[in-house]
Amino acid sequence: MSNLYKVVFVLGPPGSGKGTQCALIQKNFGLVHLSAGDLLREEQESKSQYGQLIAEHIRNGTIVPVAITCALLENAMKASGDCAGFLIDGFPRNQDNLDGWQKNMADKVDVKFTLYLSCKVDVCVSRCLNRKQGRADDNEESLRKRIHTYNTQTYPIIEYYEKLGLVREVATCRDTDEVYTDIEKIFKEAGF
Ligand SMILES: Nc1ncnc2c1ncn2[C@@H]1O[C@H](COP(=O)(O)OP(=O)(O)O)[C@@H](O)[C@H]1O
Ligand SMILES: Nc1ccn([C@@H]2O[C@H](COP(=O)(O)OP(=O)(O)O)[C@@H](O)[C@H]2O)c(=O)n1
Ligand SMILES: [Mg+2]
């Protein structure tokens, strides 16, 4: 038996439905959903010394240095007590995220797989523009930058896990419940 935290990374373009599907997985499988983006927004709002830096990265669609994000994730994992594992949504999003995670967390966790939510860009953009969560980055200019960051920095991380045989892809340009049905099978097959 291992005491390591079980982890599933959830990646995909902005608006692909990571937060939506993680909420359903959390409810049905007892994994705790940790969104790197949500943790960064909370940190920014808490008048942290990193507030301005985080706000600039979010508006520009660029990626916050891993030391900040990884510490927020590790603290949230420690604070959540016993659970079936963690859904880490929106991380690792670039090589710096991956390197920092490998250095600080690799020996504390058991990464089961990466759930890759794939979706066409035009669908993703229109979902974000209609999301109405008051986010500073759900506008056309920030979205262009976020999609660029996704294509050039995040997709290569998905390819890295793909080469390790650790990617489970689900197409999300469909109704939420159809997408979730496929995701549920994947988690059951993985023993959750
Ligand atoms: N399968 C779907 N069909 C239609 N709208 C969706 C679907 N999944 C998510 N949405 C909506 O799209 C927006 C973005 O979803 P969200 O889960 O926040 O994506 P992400 O975390 O990947 O950016 C939200 O308004 C959400 O309600
Ligand atoms: N690992 C991460 C995750 C998010 N972020 C920042 O937070 C922003 C919003 O991330 P998010 O995951 O909430 O966005 P969505 O993909 O859910 O739309 C990103 O565009 C980045 O600027 C980051 O810097 N590092
Ligand atoms: Mg999200």
Coordinates of N, CA and C and ligand atoms in Angstrom, one line a residue:
M1 N 0.8 -1.2 0.0 CA 0.0 0.0 0.0 C 0.9 1.3 0.0
S2 N 0.5 2.2 -0.8 CA 1.3 3.4 -0.8 C 0.5 4.6 -0.2
N3 N 1.2 5.5 0.5 CA 0.5 6.6 1.1 C 0.6 7.8 0.2
L4 N 1.1 7.6 -1.0 CA 1.2 8.8 -1.9 C -0.2 9.3 -2.3
Y5 N -0.3 10.6 -2.4 CA -1.5 11.2 -2.9 C -1.7 10.7 -4.4
K6 N -2.9 10.3 -4.7 CA -3.2 10.0 -6.1 C -3.6 11.3 -6.8
V7 N -3.1 11.5 -8.0 CA -3.3 12.7 -8.7 C -3.7 12.4 -10.2
V8 N -4.7 13.1 -10.6 CA -5.0 13.2 -12.1 C -4.9 14.6 -12.5
F9 N -4.1 14.9 -13.5 CA -4.0 16.2 -14.1 C -5.2 16.3 -15.1
V10 N -5.7 17.5 -15.2 CA -6.8 17.8 -16.2 C -6.4 19.0 -17.0
L11 N -6.1 18.7 -18.3 CA -5.7 19.8 -19.2 C -6.6 19.9 -20.5
G12 N -6.5 21.0 -21.1 CA -7.3 21.2 -22.3 C -7.3 22.7 -22.5
P13 N -7.8 23.2 -23.7 CA -7.8 24.6 -23.9 C -8.8 25.4 -23.0
P14 N -8.6 26.7 -22.9 CA -9.5 27.5 -22.1 C -10.9 27.3 -22.6
G15 N -11.9 27.0 -21.7 CA -13.3 26.8 -22.2 C -13.6 25.4 -22.6
S16 N -12.6 24.5 -22.5 CA -12.9 23.1 -22.9 C -13.8 22.4 -21.9
G17 N -14.0 22.9 -20.7 CA -14.9 22.3 -19.7 C -14.2 21.6 -18.5
K18 N -12.9 22.1 -18.3 CA -12.2 21.4 -17.2 C -12.9 21.6 -15.9
G19 N -13.3 22.9 -15.5 CA -13.9 23.1 -14.3 C -15.3 22.4 -14.1
T20 N -16.0 22.4 -15.2 CA -17.4 21.8 -15.3 C -17.2 20.3 -15.0
Q21 N -16.3 19.6 -15.7 CA -16.2 18.2 -15.6 C -15.6 17.8 -14.2
C22 N -14.6 18.6 -13.8 CA -14.0 18.3 -12.5 C -15.0 18.4 -11.3
A23 N -16.0 19.3 -11.4 CA -17.0 19.4 -10.4 C -17.8 18.1 -10.4
L24 N -18.1 17.5 -11.5 CA -18.9 16.2 -11.6 C -18.1 15.1 -11.1
I25 N -16.8 15.0 -11.5 CA -15.9 13.9 -11.0 C -15.8 14.0 -9.5
Q26 N -15.6 15.2 -9.0 CA -15.4 15.4 -7.5 C -16.7 14.9 -6.8
K27 N -17.9 15.2 -7.3 CA -19.1 14.8 -6.7 C -19.3 13.3 -6.7
N28 N -18.9 12.7 -7.8 CA -19.2 11.2 -7.9 C -18.1 10.3 -7.5
F29 N -16.8 10.8 -7.4 CA -15.7 9.9 -7.1 C -15.0 10.3 -5.9
G30 N -15.3 11.5 -5.3 CA -14.7 11.9 -4.0 C -13.2 12.4 -4.2
L31 N -12.8 12.6 -5.5 CA -11.5 13.3 -5.6 C -11.7 14.8 -5.4
V32 N -10.7 15.4 -4.9 CA -10.8 16.8 -4.6 C -10.3 17.6 -5.8
H33 N -11.2 18.6 -6.2 CA -10.8 19.4 -7.4 C -10.0 20.6 -7.0
L34 N -8.8 20.7 -7.5 CA -8.0 21.9 -7.3 C -7.7 22.6 -8.6
S35 N -8.2 23.7 -8.8 CA -8.0 24.5 -10.1 C -6.8 25.4 -9.8
A36 N -5.8 25.3 -10.6 CA -4.6 26.2 -10.4 C -5.0 27.6 -10.7
G37 N -5.9 27.8 -11.7 CA -6.3 29.2 -12.0 C -7.1 29.8 -10.8
D38 N -8.0 29.0 -10.2 CA -8.8 29.5 -9.1 C -7.9 29.8 -7.9
L39 N -6.9 28.9 -7.7 CA -6.0 29.2 -6.5 C -5.2 30.5 -6.8
L40 N -4.8 30.7 -8.0 CA -4.1 31.9 -8.3 C -5.0 33.2 -8.2
R41 N -6.3 33.1 -8.6 CA -7.2 34.2 -8.5 C -7.4 34.5 -7.0
E42 N -7.6 33.4 -6.2 CA -7.8 33.6 -4.7 C -6.6 34.3 -4.1
E43 N -5.4 33.8 -4.5 CA -4.1 34.4 -4.0 C -4.0 35.9 -4.3
Q44 N -4.4 36.2 -5.6 CA -4.4 37.6 -6.0 C -5.3 38.4 -5.2
E45 N -6.5 37.9 -4.9 CA -7.5 38.7 -4.2 C -7.2 38.8 -2.7
S46 N -6.3 38.0 -2.2 CA -6.0 38.0 -0.8 C -4.9 39.0 -0.4
K47 N -4.6 39.9 -1.3 CA -3.6 41.0 -1.1 C -2.2 40.4 -0.9
S48 N -1.9 39.3 -1.6 CA -0.6 38.7 -1.5 C 0.4 39.6 -2.1
Q49 N 1.7 39.3 -1.7 CA 2.8 40.1 -2.3 C 2.9 39.8 -3.8
Y50 N 2.3 38.7 -4.3 CA 2.4 38.3 -5.7 C 1.2 38.8 -6.5
G51 N 0.3 39.5 -5.8 CA -1.0 39.9 -6.4 C -0.8 40.5 -7.8
Q52 N 0.0 41.5 -7.9 CA 0.2 42.3 -9.2 C 0.8 41.4 -10.3
L53 N 1.8 40.6 -9.9 CA 2.4 39.7 -10.8 C 1.4 38.7 -11.4
I54 N 0.6 38.1 -10.5 CA -0.5 37.2 -10.9 C -1.5 37.8 -11.8
A55 N -1.9 39.0 -11.5 CA -2.9 39.7 -12.3 C -2.4 40.0 -13.7
E56 N -1.1 40.4 -13.8 CA -0.5 40.6 -15.1 C -0.5 39.4 -16.0
H57 N 0.0 38.3 -15.3 CA 0.0 37.0 -16.1 C -1.4 36.6 -16.6
I58 N -2.4 36.7 -15.7 CA -3.7 36.3 -16.1 C -4.2 37.1 -17.2
R59 N -4.1 38.4 -17.1 CA -4.6 39.3 -18.2 C -3.9 39.0 -19.5
N60 N -2.6 38.7 -19.4 CA -1.8 38.4 -20.7 C -1.8 37.0 -21.1
G61 N -2.5 36.1 -20.4 CA -2.6 34.7 -20.7 C -1.3 34.0 -20.7
T62 N -0.3 34.5 -19.9 CA 1.0 33.9 -19.7 C 1.0 33.1 -18.4
I63 N 2.0 32.4 -18.1 CA 2.0 31.4 -17.0 C 2.8 31.9 -15.8
V64 N 2.2 31.9 -14.7 CA 2.8 32.4 -13.4 C 4.0 31.4 -13.1
P65 N 5.1 31.9 -12.5 CA 6.2 31.1 -12.2 C 5.8 29.9 -11.2
V66 N 6.4 28.8 -11.5 CA 5.9 27.6 -10.8 C 6.0 27.6 -9.3
A67 N 7.0 28.3 -8.8 CA 7.2 28.3 -7.3 C 5.9 28.8 -6.6
I68 N 5.3 29.8 -7.2 CA 4.0 30.3 -6.6 C 2.9 29.3 -6.8
T69 N 2.7 28.8 -8.0 CA 1.5 27.9 -8.2 C 1.7 26.5 -7.5
C70 N 2.9 26.0 -7.5 CA 3.1 24.7 -6.9 C 2.9 24.8 -5.4
A71 N 3.4 25.9 -4.8 CA 3.2 26.1 -3.3 C 1.7 26.2 -3.0
L72 N 0.9 26.9 -3.8 CA -0.5 26.9 -3.6 C -1.2 25.6 -3.7
L73 N -0.8 24.8 -4.7 CA -1.3 23.4 -4.9 C -0.9 22.5 -3.7
E74 N 0.3 22.6 -3.3 CA 0.7 21.7 -2.2 C 0.0 22.1 -0.9
N75 N -0.1 23.4 -0.6 CA -0.8 23.8 0.6 C -2.3 23.3 0.5
A76 N -2.9 23.5 -0.6 CA -4.3 23.0 -0.7 C -4.4 21.5 -0.6
M77 N -3.5 20.8 -1.0 CA -3.5 19.3 -0.9 C -3.4 19.0 0.6
K78 N -2.4 19.6 1.3 CA -2.2 19.4 2.7 C -3.5 19.7 3.5
A79 N -4.2 20.8 3.1 CA -5.3 21.3 3.9 C -6.6 20.4 3.7
S80 N -6.6 19.6 2.6 CA -7.8 18.9 2.3 C -8.1 17.6 3.0
G81 N -7.1 17.1 3.8 CA -7.3 15.9 4.6 C -7.5 14.7 3.7
D82 N -8.1 13.6 4.3 CA -8.2 12.4 3.6 C -9.2 12.5 2.4
C83 N -8.8 12.0 1.2 CA -9.7 12.0 0.1 C -9.2 10.9 -0.9
A84 N -10.0 10.6 -1.9 CA -9.7 9.6 -2.9 C -8.5 10.0 -3.8
G85 N -8.2 11.3 -3.8 CA -7.1 11.8 -4.6 C -7.4 13.2 -5.1
F86 N -6.6 13.7 -6.0 CA -6.8 15.1 -6.4 C -6.9 15.2 -7.9
L87 N -7.8 16.1 -8.3 CA -7.9 16.5 -9.7 C -7.2 17.8 -9.8
I88 N -6.1 17.8 -10.5 CA -5.4 19.1 -10.6 C -5.6 19.7 -12.0
D89 N -6.5 20.7 -12.0 CA -7.0 21.3 -13.2 C -6.2 22.5 -13.6
G90 N -5.7 22.4 -14.9 CA -5.0 23.6 -15.4 C -3.5 23.6 -15.0
F91 N -2.9 22.5 -14.8 CA -1.5 22.4 -14.3 C -1.1 20.9 -14.6
P92 N 0.1 20.7 -15.1 CA 1.2 21.6 -15.5 C 1.0 22.2 -16.9
R93 N 1.1 23.5 -17.0 CA 0.7 24.2 -18.2 C 1.8 24.6 -19.1
N94 N 3.1 24.5 -18.6 CA 4.2 24.7 -19.4 C 5.4 23.9 -18.8
Q95 N 6.6 24.0 -19.5 CA 7.7 23.3 -19.1 C 8.2 23.7 -17.6
D96 N 8.1 25.0 -17.3 CA 8.5 25.4 -16.0 C 7.6 24.8 -14.9
N97 N 6.2 24.8 -15.2 CA 5.3 24.1 -14.3 C 5.7 22.6 -14.1
L98 N 6.0 21.9 -15.2 CA 6.4 20.5 -15.1 C 7.7 20.3 -14.3
D99 N 8.7 21.1 -14.6 CA 10.0 21.0 -13.9 C 9.8 21.2 -12.4
G100 N 9.1 22.3 -12.1 CA 8.9 22.6 -10.6 C 8.1 21.5 -9.9
W101 N 7.1 20.9 -10.6 CA 6.4 19.8 -10.0 C 7.3 18.6 -9.8
Q102 N 8.1 18.2 -10.9 CA 8.9 17.1 -10.8 C 9.9 17.2 -9.6
K103 N 10.4 18.4 -9.4 CA 11.4 18.7 -8.4 C 10.8 18.6 -7.0
N104 N 9.6 19.2 -6.8 CA 9.1 19.3 -5.5 C 8.0 18.3 -5.1
M105 N 7.3 17.7 -6.1 CA 6.2 16.9 -5.7 C 6.3 15.4 -6.2
A106 N 7.2 15.2 -7.1 CA 7.2 13.8 -7.8 C 7.3 12.7 -6.8
D107 N 8.0 12.9 -5.7 CA 8.1 11.8 -4.7 C 7.0 11.7 -3.7
K108 N 6.1 12.7 -3.8 CA 5.0 12.7 -2.8 C 3.6 12.3 -3.4
V109 N 3.6 12.1 -4.7 CA 2.4 11.8 -5.4 C 2.5 10.6 -6.4
D110 N 1.3 10.1 -6.7 CA 1.3 9.0 -7.7 C 0.4 9.5 -8.8
V111 N 1.0 10.0 -9.9 CA 0.2 10.6 -11.0 C -0.4 9.4 -11.8
K112 N -1.7 9.3 -11.8 CA -2.4 8.2 -12.4 C -2.5 8.4 -14.0
F113 N -2.9 9.5 -14.4 CA -3.0 9.8 -15.8 C -3.3 11.3 -16.0
T114 N -3.3 11.8 -17.2 CA -3.7 13.2 -17.6 C -5.0 13.0 -18.4
L115 N -6.0 13.7 -17.9 CA -7.3 13.7 -18.6 C -7.2 14.9 -19.6
Y116 N -7.2 14.7 -20.9 CA -7.1 15.7 -21.9 C -8.5 16.0 -22.5
L117 N -9.0 17.2 -22.2 CA -10.3 17.5 -22.7 C -10.1 18.3 -24.0
S118 N -10.4 17.7 -25.2 CA -10.1 18.3 -26.4 C -11.3 19.0 -27.0
C119 N -11.2 20.2 -27.6 CA -12.3 20.9 -28.1 C -11.8 21.9 -29.1
K120 N -12.7 22.2 -30.2 CA -12.3 23.1 -31.2 C -12.2 24.5 -30.6
V121 N -11.2 25.3 -31.1 CA -10.9 26.6 -30.6 C -12.1 27.5 -30.7
D122 N -12.9 27.5 -31.8 CA -14.0 28.5 -31.9 C -15.1 28.2 -30.8
V123 N -15.3 26.9 -30.5 CA -16.3 26.6 -29.5 C -15.7 27.0 -28.1
C124 N -14.5 26.8 -27.9 CA -13.9 27.2 -26.6 C -14.0 28.7 -26.4
V125 N -13.6 29.5 -27.4 CA -13.7 30.9 -27.3 C -15.1 31.4 -27.0
S126 N -16.1 30.8 -27.7 CA -17.4 31.3 -27.5 C -17.9 30.9 -26.1
R127 N -17.5 29.8 -25.6 CA -17.9 29.4 -24.2 C -17.3 30.4 -23.2
C128 N -16.0 30.8 -23.4 CA -15.4 31.7 -22.5 C -16.1 33.1 -22.5
L129 N -16.4 33.5 -23.7 CA -17.0 34.8 -23.9 C -18.4 34.9 -23.3
N130 N -19.0 33.7 -23.1 CA -20.4 33.6 -22.5 C -20.4 33.2 -21.1
R131 N -19.2 33.0 -20.5 CA -19.0 32.4 -19.2 C -19.6 33.2 -18.1
K132 N -19.5 34.6 -18.2 CA -20.1 35.5 -17.3 C -19.7 35.2 -15.8
Q133 N -18.4 35.0 -15.6 CA -17.9 34.9 -14.3 C -17.1 36.1 -13.9
G134 N -17.2 37.2 -14.7 CA -16.5 38.4 -14.4 C -15.0 38.3 -14.4
R135 N -14.5 37.3 -15.2 CA -13.0 37.2 -15.2 C -12.3 38.2 -16.1
A136 N -11.2 38.7 -15.6 CA -10.4 39.7 -16.3 C -9.9 39.2 -17.7
D137 N -9.9 37.9 -17.9 CA -9.2 37.3 -19.1 C -10.2 36.7 -20.0
D138 N -11.5 36.8 -19.8 CA -12.5 36.3 -20.7 C -13.0 37.4 -21.7
N139 N -12.0 37.9 -22.4 CA -12.3 38.9 -23.5 C -11.4 38.5 -24.7
E140 N -11.8 39.0 -25.9 CA -11.2 38.5 -27.1 C -9.7 38.6 -27.1
E141 N -9.2 39.7 -26.6 CA -7.7 39.9 -26.7 C -7.0 38.9 -25.8
S142 N -7.4 38.8 -24.5 CA -6.8 37.9 -23.6 C -6.9 36.4 -24.1
L143 N -8.1 36.2 -24.7 CA -8.3 34.8 -25.2 C -7.4 34.4 -26.3
R144 N -7.1 35.4 -27.2 CA -6.1 35.1 -28.3 C -4.8 34.7 -27.7
K145 N -4.4 35.4 -26.6 CA -3.1 35.2 -26.0 C -3.1 33.8 -25.2
R146 N -4.3 33.5 -24.6 CA -4.4 32.3 -23.9 C -4.3 31.1 -24.8
I147 N -5.0 31.2 -26.0 CA -5.0 30.1 -27.0 C -3.5 29.9 -27.5
H148 N -2.8 31.1 -27.7 CA -1.4 31.0 -28.2 C -0.6 30.2 -27.1
T149 N -0.8 30.6 -25.9 CA 0.0 30.0 -24.8 C -0.3 28.5 -24.7
Y150 N -1.6 28.2 -24.9 CA -2.1 26.8 -24.9 C -1.4 26.0 -26.0
N151 N -1.4 26.5 -27.2 CA -0.8 25.8 -28.4 C 0.7 25.6 -28.3
T152 N 1.4 26.7 -27.8 CA 2.8 26.6 -27.9 C 3.4 26.0 -26.6
Q153 N 2.7 26.2 -25.5 CA 3.4 25.7 -24.2 C 2.7 24.6 -23.5
T154 N 1.3 24.6 -23.6 CA 0.6 23.5 -22.8 C 0.5 22.2 -23.7
Y155 N 0.2 22.4 -25.0 CA 0.0 21.2 -25.8 C 1.3 20.3 -25.8
P156 N 2.5 20.9 -25.8 CA 3.7 20.0 -25.7 C 3.7 19.2 -24.4
I157 N 3.1 19.7 -23.3 CA 3.1 19.0 -22.0 C 2.2 17.8 -22.2
I158 N 1.0 18.0 -22.9 CA 0.1 16.9 -23.2 C 0.9 15.8 -24.0
E159 N 1.6 16.3 -25.0 CA 2.4 15.3 -25.8 C 3.4 14.6 -25.0
Y160 N 4.0 15.2 -24.1 CA 5.0 14.6 -23.2 C 4.3 13.4 -22.4
Y161 N 3.1 13.7 -21.8 CA 2.4 12.6 -21.1 C 1.9 11.5 -22.1
E162 N 1.6 11.9 -23.3 CA 1.1 11.0 -24.3 C 2.2 10.0 -24.6
K163 N 3.4 10.4 -24.7 CA 4.6 9.5 -25.0 C 4.8 8.5 -23.9
L164 N 4.4 8.9 -22.7 CA 4.5 8.0 -21.5 C 3.3 7.1 -21.4
G165 N 2.3 7.2 -22.3 CA 1.1 6.4 -22.3 C 0.1 6.8 -21.2
L166 N 0.2 8.1 -20.8 CA -0.6 8.6 -19.6 C -1.7 9.5 -20.0
V167 N -2.0 9.6 -21.3 CA -3.1 10.5 -21.6 C -4.4 9.8 -21.9
R168 N -5.5 10.3 -21.3 CA -6.9 9.8 -21.6 C -7.6 11.0 -22.2
E169 N -7.9 10.9 -23.6 CA -8.5 12.0 -24.2 C -10.0 11.9 -24.3
V170 N -10.7 13.0 -24.1 CA -12.2 13.0 -24.2 C -12.5 14.3 -25.0
A171 N -13.3 14.1 -26.1 CA -13.7 15.2 -26.9 C -14.9 15.9 -26.2
T172 N -14.8 17.2 -26.0 CA -15.8 18.0 -25.2 C -16.7 18.9 -26.0
C173 N -16.6 18.9 -27.3 CA -17.6 19.7 -28.1 C -18.9 19.0 -28.2
R174 N -19.4 18.5 -27.1 CA -20.7 17.8 -27.0 C -21.4 18.2 -25.7
D175 N -22.6 17.7 -25.5 CA -23.3 18.0 -24.2 C -22.5 17.6 -23.0
T176 N -22.6 18.4 -22.0 CA -21.8 18.1 -20.7 C -22.1 16.6 -20.2
D177 N -23.3 16.2 -20.3 CA -23.6 14.8 -19.8 C -23.0 13.7 -20.6
E178 N -22.9 13.9 -21.9 CA -22.3 13.0 -22.8 C -20.8 12.9 -22.6
V179 N -20.2 14.0 -22.4 CA -18.8 14.1 -22.1 C -18.5 13.4 -20.8
Y180 N -19.3 13.7 -19.8 CA -19.1 13.1 -18.4 C -19.3 11.5 -18.5
T181 N -20.2 11.0 -19.3 CA -20.3 9.6 -19.4 C -19.0 8.9 -19.8
D182 N -18.3 9.5 -20.8 CA -17.0 8.9 -21.2 C -16.0 9.1 -20.1
I183 N -16.0 10.2 -19.4 CA -15.0 10.4 -18.3 C -15.3 9.4 -17.2
E184 N -16.5 9.2 -16.9 CA -16.9 8.2 -15.8 C -16.2 6.9 -16.0
K185 N -16.3 6.4 -17.3 CA -15.7 5.1 -17.7 C -14.3 5.1 -17.4
I186 N -13.6 6.2 -17.8 CA -12.1 6.3 -17.6 C -11.8 6.2 -16.1
F187 N -12.5 6.9 -15.3 CA -12.2 6.8 -13.8 C -12.5 5.5 -13.2
K188 N -13.6 4.8 -13.7 CA -13.9 3.5 -13.2 C -12.8 2.5 -13.6
E189 N -12.4 2.6 -14.9 CA -11.3 1.7 -15.4 C -10.0 1.9 -14.6
A190 N -9.8 3.1 -14.2 CA -8.5 3.4 -13.4 C -8.6 3.0 -12.0
G191 N -9.8 2.5 -11.6 CA -9.9 2.0 -10.2 C -10.4 3.0 -9.2
F192 N -10.9 4.1 -9.6 CA -11.4 5.1 -8.7 C -12.9 4.8 -8.3
Ligands
LIG1 N1 -20.1 20.4 -22.8 C1 -20.4 21.7 -22.7 N2 -21.3 22.2 -23.5 C2 -21.7 23.6 -23.4 N3 -21.1 24.4 -22.5 C3 -20.2 24.0 -21.7 C4 -19.8 22.6 -21.7 N4 -18.8 22.4 -20.7 C5 -18.7 23.6 -20.1 N5 -19.5 24.6 -20.7 C6 -19.6 26.0 -20.3 O1 -18.5 26.6 -20.9 C7 -17.9 27.6 -20.1 C8 -16.4 27.1 -19.8 O2 -16.4 25.9 -19.0 P1 -15.4 25.7 -17.9 O3 -15.7 24.4 -17.2 O4 -15.2 26.9 -17.0 O5 -14.0 25.4 -18.8 P2 -12.5 25.5 -18.5 O6 -12.3 25.4 -17.0 O7 -11.8 24.5 -19.3 O8 -12.1 26.9 -18.9 C9 -18.7 27.6 -18.8 O9 -19.7 28.7 -18.9 C10 -19.5 26.2 -18.8 O10 -20.7 26.3 -18.2
LIG2 N1 -0.8 26.5 -13.9 C1 -1.4 27.6 -14.2 C2 -2.8 27.8 -14.3 C3 -3.3 29.0 -14.6 N2 -2.5 30.1 -14.7 C4 -3.0 31.5 -15.0 O1 -4.4 31.5 -14.8 C5 -5.1 31.8 -16.0 C6 -6.5 31.2 -16.0 O2 -6.3 29.8 -15.9 P1 -7.6 28.9 -15.7 O3 -7.2 27.5 -15.6 O4 -8.5 29.4 -14.6 O5 -8.3 29.1 -17.1 P2 -9.3 28.2 -17.9 O6 -8.4 27.3 -18.8 O7 -10.1 27.4 -16.9 O8 -10.2 29.0 -18.7 C7 -4.1 31.3 -17.1 O9 -4.4 31.9 -18.4 C8 -2.8 31.7 -16.5 O10 -2.5 33.1 -16.7 C9 -1.1 30.0 -14.6 O11 -0.4 30.9 -14.7 N3 -0.6 28.7 -14.3
MG3 MG -11.3 26.5 -15.5

